[in-house]
Amino acid sequence: MRDLRSFWLLANLALAAVILLGLRGWTETVAAGLFALTASIFTAALFLAPGWVLLGGVGAIVRRRRPEPGRRVRITLYVLLAAYLTGTILFFMADNLLYAMYGFHFNGFVVNLLTTRGGIDSLGLTPTTLRSAGLAVVGVTSVVAAAALAAFRAPRRLPGPSALAITTLLAGCGLAEKFSYGVEELNGGSEIRAVAAQLPLYQPLTFRRLAGRLGIEPAAPRDRKVALRLTRIHYPRAPLVIDTGVAPLNVVWITSESMRWDLLSPEVMPATWQLAGDSHRFERHFSGGNRTRMGMFSMFYGLEGPYWFPFLAEGVGPVFIDFLQRRGYDLEMFTSAAFSYPEFDQTIFRNVPAERLHEVQPGSPVSRDAKGTKALLESIDAVPGGTPFMRFIFFESTHAPYDFPEDTALLPSYVHDVDYTDVDALDPELFRNRYKNAAHYVDRQIGRIVDHLKARGLFDSTIIVVTGDHGEAFMEHGRWGHGSDFTDQQIRTPLVIHLPGTGSGVHTAMSSHVDIVPTLLSRMGVTNPVSDYSTGGDLLSGYQRDHIMVSDWSSIAYVDDGVKVRIPLKTAGLLSYAVTTAADGSIADADAAIADRSDALMTALKNLQTFSGDGVSL
């Protein structure tokens, strides 16, 4: 069994090298480097533990009959170990890439993405990316197979490490990395913790209780979490009261994937910019999340993103859709993605008949967006006279890798071939140009819709909403895409609301997706106070907010004019609370900033409980 143990020890070290090379920041200090080395070896051992258990079990059985396993047993063991090692290496390579781009590991969000219809399609994988991934699979498989074959053919009488030596090595690495992490956490350091956060499923060890018993004063903890419980849903808090004397306005709601605020300009989006001149343009507008589900949820429900999970579980639809149906609106919804991912067919549009939910498939994002626009315009023409209508369309061209016809390109210099397996090779500026070209194309579709409404004489009787579900980052703060943090690039979106009878204007105050529905319903005949159905406010009534709340899968952020405070939810693992300036810059004393806003922060968190009977603790 020595040759098998030797092979698996070398496999452990090879996997440790893969893990180590995927870490960032570990070369900055000696302590971080030693931690990274020992943690990589121990993490590899944990993930390869099934192989150690297999070898130990087979060895115990074999020793009862003969000194060494037979040829067939050895072949079987090598095949099983090689296959498991290949899968584990590929997992870590993928996880390294995922963390480098988005700042999170394989988690519940990724599982949801992989197991929900439409999730994989939403990734926007390019042929080059798929080809590179395929080559990586073939390469890793070939190298592992060659190593296993070489080990199998090597003379078995060569000296190899004993089980005790291997156990001592791996256990020593584990103790060393746990001890170094605990000491740094006790002293309030951050270098080792930053490296540890990059390790999937890392379990920290702290000495705070022991230090307290020994009379040692530890540094202030950096792992505050919000225990936010939202299970007993009470929404709305009172039935809607509708003034039926208010003439119904049509609604056309336009959302574009990953559209951040600075795309709205006369150059990039001229049609939308022209619409904004006849409408209300909100310059400092924020999504309710840095991902599609929280962004869309906040804009249609008028509630913050953490409510997504209980609303999905309990099957609660938004009062906005209920209102439209009560008033007899003709509803048609179009998307170039899928209503099943995220699960909007079970939340936002759960009460809309399935035949009214149109997924424009198949085809490229460009063709789907064009077909969806055409179908939307035809559906408006088919509405019976005198019947109010609501149309929703979700454009996909601005989703990575950002699709557009080459003959519509606004900027001639852009990334032509996107390989997500080598993101370090992407030029952020050229990639952003590709993104702008995609937005320029989407703007053409928005222009088609607005022009059609004007041609049909419907413009002055139709509410038009144009916004994005969230933003998109291009390494401005070290991340690509969205879903990784709460920088402006990921959470600020454009917002244009054409609301007949209210004039037009440019609004510079802070606004949020949760304010859209209250702004509309307050002018569509709903007489309830906004607090009956939303945590937002009416943006055209003098309402001024002093902060917003933004969320992702596992954390929530408080944003005001001075700071952004990100606090993990109770299941967020190693993620520590983080404080930056409102403009995403570093802040000198994060603890002081938290202390200055402790009352406001707790009030904001408690306000999130408005539609739940549960509590909150920090």
XYZ file of C-alpha atoms in Angstrom:
618
model
C 0.000 0.000 0.000
C 3.029 2.311 0.247
C 2.882 3.203 -3.444
C -0.796 4.129 -3.120
C -0.101 6.228 -0.042
C 2.780 7.921 -1.827
C 0.572 8.652 -4.837
C -2.173 10.106 -2.645
C 0.286 12.212 -0.659
C 1.651 13.634 -3.904
C -1.960 14.205 -4.979
C -2.505 16.091 -1.723
C 0.506 18.304 -2.408
C -0.543 18.868 -6.034
C -4.006 19.956 -4.956
C -2.456 22.177 -2.289
C -0.408 23.857 -5.038
C -3.578 24.482 -7.067
C -5.229 26.024 -4.009
C -2.175 28.111 -3.097
C -1.708 29.497 -6.603
C -5.349 30.574 -6.624
C -4.951 32.677 -3.486
C -4.231 36.390 -3.589
C -2.354 38.513 -1.080
C -0.497 35.671 0.594
C 2.925 36.925 -0.477
C 2.529 40.295 1.256
C 3.719 39.136 4.707
C 5.594 36.130 6.050
C 2.708 35.292 8.400
C 0.193 35.331 5.565
C 2.514 33.220 3.438
C 3.008 30.551 6.108
C -0.711 30.497 6.794
C -1.502 30.149 3.096
C 0.967 27.267 2.714
C -0.204 25.269 5.729
C -3.879 26.058 5.116
C -3.606 24.953 1.488
C -2.060 21.617 2.499
C -4.633 21.022 5.229
C -7.573 22.122 3.042
C -6.394 19.742 0.338
C -6.196 16.947 2.914
C -9.760 17.635 4.058
C -11.108 17.538 0.517
C -9.104 14.394 -0.253
C -10.056 12.735 3.037
C -12.375 10.221 1.307
C -9.297 8.861 -0.469
C -7.398 8.491 2.806
C -10.386 6.706 4.324
C -10.613 4.415 1.299
C -6.927 3.531 1.466
C -7.102 2.904 5.195
C -10.159 0.698 4.894
C -8.847 -1.337 1.984
C -5.467 -1.674 3.687
C -7.068 -3.026 6.861
C -9.051 -5.587 4.879
C -6.110 -6.666 2.722
C -3.722 -7.125 5.644
C -5.948 -9.869 7.007
C -5.246 -11.990 3.919
C -1.971 -10.879 2.334
C 0.784 -8.261 2.709
C -0.226 -6.227 -0.351
C -3.389 -5.854 -2.482
C -3.624 -7.756 -5.751
C -3.300 -6.229 -9.216
C -7.052 -5.841 -9.778
C -7.528 -4.150 -6.420
C -4.619 -1.786 -7.107
C -5.970 -0.887 -10.564
C -9.408 -0.199 -9.125
C -7.972 1.968 -6.359
C -5.823 3.973 -8.774
C -8.785 4.580 -11.078
C -11.038 5.678 -8.224
C -8.397 7.921 -6.682
C -7.439 9.466 -10.033
C -11.071 10.204 -10.903
C -11.723 11.764 -7.499
C -8.532 13.832 -7.680
C -9.412 15.092 -11.160
C -12.850 16.227 -10.031
C -11.449 17.916 -6.933
C -8.752 19.809 -8.853
C -11.314 21.001 -11.396
C -13.618 22.085 -8.565
C -10.881 24.226 -7.029
C -9.869 25.692 -10.370
C -13.488 26.714 -10.955
C -13.867 28.001 -7.393
C -10.656 30.035 -7.685
C -11.986 31.668 -10.835
C -15.399 32.264 -9.277
C -13.892 33.934 -6.216
C -11.426 36.006 -8.223
C -14.237 37.406 -10.380
C -17.126 37.733 -7.957
C -15.780 37.404 -4.410
C -17.757 34.325 -3.361
C -17.350 30.553 -3.473
C -19.653 27.786 -4.586
C -22.610 28.387 -2.280
C -26.379 28.226 -2.135
C -26.671 30.838 -4.866
C -24.484 28.783 -7.234
C -26.425 25.608 -6.407
C -29.660 27.466 -7.143
C -28.207 28.688 -10.425
C -27.124 25.202 -11.496
C -30.345 23.443 -10.502
C -33.016 25.920 -11.646
C -34.322 25.957 -15.213
C -32.731 28.826 -17.073
C -29.921 29.251 -14.546
C -27.069 27.878 -16.650
C -28.321 29.759 -19.695
C -28.107 32.977 -17.674
C -24.331 32.615 -17.369
C -23.749 33.889 -20.881
C -20.885 31.481 -21.519
C -19.066 32.169 -24.787
C -17.813 29.470 -27.193
C -14.240 30.469 -26.322
C -14.950 30.030 -22.619
C -16.499 26.610 -23.187
C -13.573 25.584 -25.372
C -11.031 26.705 -22.770
C -12.948 24.932 -20.022
C -13.021 21.779 -22.117
C -9.271 21.969 -22.671
C -8.765 22.409 -18.925
C -10.813 19.291 -18.222
C -8.862 17.286 -20.797
C -5.540 18.650 -19.548
C -6.150 17.926 -15.869
C -7.558 14.485 -16.644
C -4.551 13.631 -18.796
C -1.976 14.796 -16.229
C -3.642 12.952 -13.356
C -4.028 9.797 -15.450
C -0.343 9.925 -16.459
C 0.720 10.426 -12.835
C -1.445 7.530 -11.670
C -0.056 5.265 -14.389
C 3.518 6.188 -13.497
C 2.870 5.492 -9.818
C 1.220 2.182 -10.658
C 4.200 1.051 -12.730
C 6.836 2.242 -10.264
C 8.651 -0.448 -8.254
C 6.609 -1.107 -5.147
C 9.665 -1.850 -3.059
C 10.796 1.774 -3.124
C 10.593 3.347 0.343
C 7.476 5.393 0.966
C 6.045 7.426 3.828
C 4.349 5.636 6.663
C 0.767 6.366 7.621
C 2.017 7.939 10.857
C 4.367 10.294 9.009
C 1.613 11.417 6.655
C -0.829 11.941 9.509
C 1.739 13.947 11.455
C 2.464 16.187 8.455
C -1.158 16.929 7.637
C -2.262 17.349 11.257
C 0.699 19.644 11.907
C -0.310 21.870 9.002
C -3.861 21.983 10.325
C -2.790 22.982 13.832
C -0.384 25.603 12.505
C -2.932 27.348 10.299
C -5.666 27.268 12.958
C -3.311 28.703 15.573
C -2.048 31.502 13.310
C -5.608 32.445 12.316
C -6.740 32.523 15.934
C -3.824 34.684 17.059
C -4.355 37.223 14.277
C -8.099 37.390 14.892
C -7.430 37.953 18.586
C -5.120 40.855 17.749
C -7.429 42.385 15.168
C -5.219 41.714 12.125
C -6.524 41.261 8.626
C -3.855 39.730 6.336
C -4.446 36.097 7.340
C -8.208 36.589 7.505
C -8.167 37.957 3.944
C -6.391 34.802 2.764
C -8.720 32.525 4.766
C -11.780 34.108 3.163
C -10.568 32.788 -0.198
C -10.660 29.155 0.970
C -13.985 27.403 0.345
C -15.699 26.047 3.471
C -12.898 27.310 5.710
C -13.667 26.789 9.401
C -11.887 29.341 11.636
C -10.637 28.816 15.178
C -10.701 31.738 17.613
C -9.333 32.190 21.131
C -11.684 34.874 22.409
C -13.230 32.843 25.223
C -9.857 31.545 26.315
C -8.398 35.056 26.214
C -11.222 36.325 28.375
C -10.557 33.678 30.983
C -6.876 34.604 30.997
C -7.650 38.296 31.365
C -6.467 39.210 27.862
C -8.425 41.988 26.135
C -9.055 40.980 22.495
C -9.411 43.430 19.627
C -12.912 44.461 18.583
C -14.589 41.657 16.590
C -14.802 42.037 12.821
C -17.455 39.398 12.246
C -20.663 41.110 13.263
C -23.672 39.566 11.614
C -27.340 40.417 11.380
C -29.724 37.824 12.733
C -32.591 38.869 10.464
C -35.654 36.646 10.707
C -38.376 37.160 8.102
C -40.844 34.293 8.277
C -44.225 35.482 9.481
C -45.144 37.580 6.455
C -47.928 40.147 6.782
C -48.146 41.788 3.350
C -49.823 44.097 2.641
C -50.527 45.357 6.123
C -53.961 46.474 5.008
C -56.041 45.734 1.878
C -55.564 48.217 -0.941
C -58.215 50.925 -1.165
C -58.647 52.080 -4.754
C -60.275 55.259 -5.980
C -61.938 53.944 -9.126
C -62.617 57.504 -10.254
C -58.971 57.869 -11.220
C -58.608 57.137 -14.928
C -56.290 54.144 -15.444
C -52.960 54.780 -17.133
C -51.244 52.171 -19.270
C -47.895 50.857 -18.010
C -44.822 49.834 -19.982
C -42.054 48.636 -17.678
C -38.629 48.208 -19.299
C -35.739 46.573 -17.461
C -32.320 45.821 -18.899
C -29.956 43.283 -17.387
C -26.895 44.731 -15.607
C -27.585 48.304 -16.751
C -25.689 50.694 -14.530
C -26.441 54.377 -14.127
C -23.652 55.905 -16.211
C -24.840 54.226 -19.403
C -27.678 56.752 -19.564
C -26.068 59.481 -21.646
C -26.837 61.254 -24.945
C -24.036 59.289 -26.635
C -24.646 55.742 -25.379
C -28.440 55.795 -24.990
C -29.798 58.695 -27.060
C -33.389 57.412 -27.311
C -33.697 56.863 -23.561
C -31.990 60.194 -22.922
C -34.591 61.899 -25.107
C -37.358 60.094 -23.212
C -35.786 61.287 -19.955
C -36.140 64.871 -21.163
C -39.915 64.408 -21.194
C -39.904 62.452 -17.933
C -38.426 62.259 -14.458
C -34.765 61.250 -14.379
C -33.297 60.115 -11.065
C -29.545 60.631 -11.055
C -28.652 58.947 -7.763
C -30.750 55.841 -7.968
C -29.928 52.485 -6.380
C -31.166 48.976 -6.967
C -32.351 46.948 -4.011
C -29.610 44.394 -4.696
C -26.501 43.563 -6.658
C -28.144 40.570 -8.358
C -31.200 40.128 -10.533
C -33.502 38.494 -8.007
C -33.047 41.160 -5.317
C -33.093 43.984 -7.859
C -36.280 42.824 -9.560
C -37.930 41.895 -6.289
C -37.305 45.318 -4.758
C -38.643 47.202 -7.763
C -41.914 45.260 -8.056
C -42.669 44.649 -4.375
C -41.365 47.930 -2.945
C -39.558 45.859 -0.308
C -35.911 45.082 0.405
C -34.198 42.012 -0.982
C -34.078 39.786 2.130
C -37.842 39.348 1.798
C -37.221 37.367 -1.393
C -36.694 34.097 0.436
C -39.871 34.005 2.569
C -41.987 35.444 -0.252
C -40.746 32.689 -2.555
C -41.367 30.050 0.103
C -44.887 31.290 0.894
C -45.852 32.116 -2.689
C -46.750 35.769 -2.086
C -47.192 37.986 -5.144
C -46.748 41.796 -5.258
C -49.653 44.147 -4.588
C -48.740 46.044 -7.762
C -49.757 43.117 -9.970
C -52.821 42.493 -7.790
C -53.837 46.123 -8.265
C -53.516 45.895 -12.054
C -55.603 42.757 -12.178
C -58.301 44.239 -9.954
C -58.537 47.197 -12.338
C -58.884 44.955 -15.374
C -55.505 45.556 -17.017
C -54.467 43.480 -19.997
C -51.147 41.927 -18.907
C -48.339 40.575 -21.089
C -44.783 39.942 -19.886
C -41.761 39.342 -22.126
C -38.231 38.269 -21.294
C -35.153 37.338 -23.274
C -34.069 35.205 -20.310
C -36.341 32.815 -18.375
C -39.124 33.510 -15.894
C -38.025 30.431 -13.963
C -34.548 31.814 -13.168
C -34.654 33.582 -10.904
C -38.031 32.196 -9.893
C -40.144 35.140 -11.011
C -42.899 32.783 -12.144
C -43.260 31.885 -8.462
C -42.940 35.411 -7.072
C -43.423 38.611 -9.090
C -45.574 37.063 -11.820
C -46.993 34.083 -9.954
C -50.573 35.358 -10.402
C -50.151 36.162 -14.102
C -51.519 33.344 -16.324
C -48.721 31.219 -17.781
C -49.846 31.966 -21.340
C -49.172 35.647 -20.641
C -45.526 35.008 -19.697
C -43.486 34.954 -22.891
C -39.916 33.662 -22.885
C -38.408 34.698 -26.199
C -36.259 31.679 -27.060
C -34.044 30.459 -28.699
C -31.423 32.650 -30.390
C -28.727 35.111 -29.417
C -29.534 37.862 -26.880
C -29.628 40.351 -29.759
C -32.193 38.371 -31.717
C -34.240 37.607 -28.607
C -34.353 41.273 -27.606
C -35.439 42.295 -31.103
C -38.088 39.566 -31.277
C -39.320 40.419 -27.791
C -39.687 44.091 -28.731
C -41.599 43.178 -31.872
C -43.906 40.833 -29.941
C -44.517 43.487 -27.287
C -45.502 46.083 -29.883
C -47.832 43.638 -31.614
C -49.428 42.772 -28.268
C -50.133 46.458 -27.617
C -51.818 46.729 -30.995
C -54.013 43.744 -30.089
C -55.391 45.277 -26.871
C -59.147 45.923 -27.147
C -60.067 49.599 -27.287
C -60.615 51.192 -23.898
C -58.785 48.440 -21.995
C -55.763 49.565 -19.978
C -52.650 47.449 -20.465
C -49.439 46.672 -18.663
C -46.389 45.400 -20.571
C -43.089 44.296 -19.100
C -39.947 43.474 -21.047
C -36.557 42.287 -19.826
C -33.620 42.847 -22.172
C -30.666 40.470 -22.053
C -28.111 41.996 -24.456
C -26.451 43.960 -21.638
C -25.758 40.714 -19.770
C -22.169 39.493 -20.015
C -20.598 38.902 -22.473
C -22.650 41.873 -23.851
C -24.168 41.156 -27.241
C -24.830 43.548 -30.125
C -24.775 43.501 -33.947
C -21.384 44.685 -35.155
C -22.953 47.189 -37.542
C -24.559 48.980 -34.563
C -21.323 49.358 -32.576
C -20.949 52.828 -31.084
C -17.320 52.267 -30.085
C -15.144 50.478 -32.649
C -12.507 49.372 -30.115
C -13.822 46.618 -27.861
C -13.072 43.069 -26.725
C -14.130 40.769 -29.543
C -13.447 37.357 -28.005
C -14.321 36.810 -24.329
C -12.677 33.968 -22.410
C -13.869 33.888 -18.807
C -11.292 31.257 -17.886
C -8.603 33.937 -18.316
C -10.208 37.107 -16.970
C -6.841 38.627 -16.092
C -6.201 38.956 -19.820
C -9.311 41.090 -20.352
C -8.751 44.808 -20.800
C -11.338 46.498 -18.529
C -11.709 49.565 -20.739
C -12.184 47.574 -23.945
C -14.559 45.195 -22.184
C -16.533 48.186 -20.916
C -16.711 49.454 -24.509
C -18.333 46.167 -25.475
C -20.821 46.714 -22.649
C -21.597 50.222 -23.900
C -22.159 48.910 -27.411
C -24.674 46.420 -26.032
C -26.456 49.204 -24.144
C -26.512 51.275 -27.323
C -28.297 48.398 -29.044
C -30.815 47.996 -26.197
C -31.470 51.723 -26.436
C -32.601 51.163 -30.028
C -35.229 48.723 -28.763
C -36.374 51.204 -26.137
C -36.620 53.834 -28.863
C -38.807 51.488 -30.949
C -41.209 51.106 -28.022
C -41.431 54.833 -27.291
C -41.858 55.699 -30.975
C -44.626 53.105 -31.299
C -46.515 54.519 -28.319
C -46.268 58.007 -29.798
C -47.385 56.803 -33.219
C -50.407 55.093 -31.657
C -51.298 58.197 -29.635
C -50.636 56.334 -26.363
C -47.595 58.183 -25.078
C -49.564 60.730 -23.045
C -51.651 58.025 -21.356
C -48.864 55.547 -20.623
C -46.505 55.275 -17.677
C -43.048 54.261 -18.896
C -40.421 52.957 -16.492
C -36.862 52.367 -17.691
C -34.281 50.954 -15.307
C -31.782 48.154 -14.699
C -32.024 45.246 -12.309
C -28.542 46.124 -10.944
C -25.228 47.472 -12.204
C -22.011 45.958 -13.528
C -18.369 46.295 -12.513
C -15.255 46.355 -14.689
C -12.468 46.055 -12.122
C -12.990 49.579 -10.779
C -12.653 48.035 -7.328
C -11.100 44.683 -8.156
C -14.195 42.755 -9.306
C -15.890 41.861 -12.561
C -19.625 41.766 -13.106
C -22.028 41.897 -10.194
C -23.101 40.048 -7.082
C -19.809 40.412 -5.208
C -20.037 43.724 -3.341
C -21.994 46.959 -3.000
C -19.880 49.404 -4.947
C -21.739 52.014 -6.971
C -20.828 50.163 -10.155
C -22.807 47.137 -8.977
C -25.828 48.771 -7.323
C -26.518 52.087 -9.063
C -28.853 51.990 -12.064
C -30.612 54.533 -14.258
C -34.220 55.328 -13.497
C -36.505 57.156 -15.891
C -40.213 57.438 -15.089
C -42.574 58.965 -17.625
C -45.697 59.662 -15.576
C -48.337 61.635 -17.491
C -49.636 64.682 -15.672
C -46.584 65.112 -13.429
C -44.288 67.060 -15.714
C -40.592 66.287 -15.924
C -37.403 66.979 -14.041
C -33.992 65.842 -12.914
C -33.855 64.509 -9.364
C -30.500 64.421 -7.599
C -31.592 63.056 -4.225
C -31.008 59.424 -3.271
C -33.704 57.028 -4.497
C -34.207 53.281 -4.450
C -35.980 50.575 -6.420
C -38.352 50.194 -3.459
C -39.658 53.701 -4.238
C -40.900 52.908 -7.761
C -44.163 51.128 -6.897
C -45.201 53.700 -4.250
C -44.552 56.496 -6.753
C -46.776 54.805 -9.341
C -49.607 53.529 -7.143
C -49.959 56.892 -5.415
C -51.022 58.295 -8.823
C -52.993 55.300 -10.069
C -55.771 55.518 -7.516
C -54.426 53.744 -4.416
C -55.347 55.817 -1.352
C -53.570 53.744 1.320
C -50.542 55.190 3.045
C -47.425 53.797 1.402
C -46.445 52.083 4.649
C -49.331 49.637 4.131
C -47.548 47.954 1.232
C -43.957 49.220 0.928
C -40.872 50.324 2.826
C -40.270 52.953 0.135
C -41.822 56.335 -0.580
C -43.424 58.462 -3.284
C -40.533 60.145 -5.089
C -42.740 62.907 -6.500
C -44.354 63.997 -3.249
C -41.367 65.584 -1.540
C -40.309 62.308 0.076
C -36.645 62.407 1.058
C -34.728 59.357 2.200
C -31.546 59.560 4.258
C -30.347 56.035 3.492
C -31.020 52.964 1.400
C -30.712 49.249 2.109
C -29.201 46.940 -0.500
C -28.830 43.176 -0.246
C -27.359 40.114 -1.872
C -27.678 36.390 -1.170
C -25.983 36.524 2.231
C -25.490 40.124 3.372
C -27.101 43.517 3.570
C -25.703 47.021 3.213
C -26.715 50.310 4.771
C -25.873 53.264 2.521
C -26.177 56.935 3.413
C -24.499 60.137 2.205
C -21.326 59.360 4.127
C -20.723 55.626 4.340
C -21.616 52.151 3.171
C -21.817 49.478 5.856
C -21.961 45.869 4.713
C -23.087 43.397 7.368
C -23.317 39.635 6.742
C -26.518 37.815 7.493
C -26.213 35.101 10.119
C -25.284 32.385 7.586
C -22.512 34.366 5.921
C -19.558 32.357 7.218
C -16.222 34.219 7.235
C -17.484 37.404 5.606
C -16.794 40.311 7.954
C -18.661 43.561 8.138
C -17.058 46.188 5.964
C -17.231 49.967 5.974
C -16.304 52.326 3.142
C -17.129 55.871 2.194
C -20.275 56.395 0.166
C -18.028 56.666 -2.891
C -16.414 53.269 -2.093
C -13.188 54.715 -0.734
C -11.306 53.576 2.339
C -12.337 54.931 5.710
C -9.953 55.713 8.552
C -11.928 54.406 11.538
C -14.594 51.896 10.599
C -15.598 51.210 14.207
C -16.179 54.921 14.840
C -18.311 55.173 11.704
C -20.415 52.254 12.943
C -20.714 53.779 16.416
C -21.816 57.155 14.995
C -24.639 55.447 13.140
C -25.555 52.701 15.575
C -29.022 54.087 16.277
C -29.750 54.854 12.617
C -28.441 51.456 11.585
C -30.559 49.569 14.110
C -33.622 51.630 13.157
C -33.047 50.824 9.488
C -32.720 47.119 10.259
C -35.861 47.149 12.384
C -37.748 48.894 9.573
C -36.998 45.843 7.453
C -39.272 43.921 9.823
C -42.306 46.019 8.909
C -43.969 43.186 7.024
C -42.774 40.376 9.296
C -43.612 39.453 12.877
C -40.018 38.458 13.629
C -37.152 40.376 15.205
C -33.662 41.480 14.400
C -30.423 41.461 16.352
C -26.960 42.783 15.557
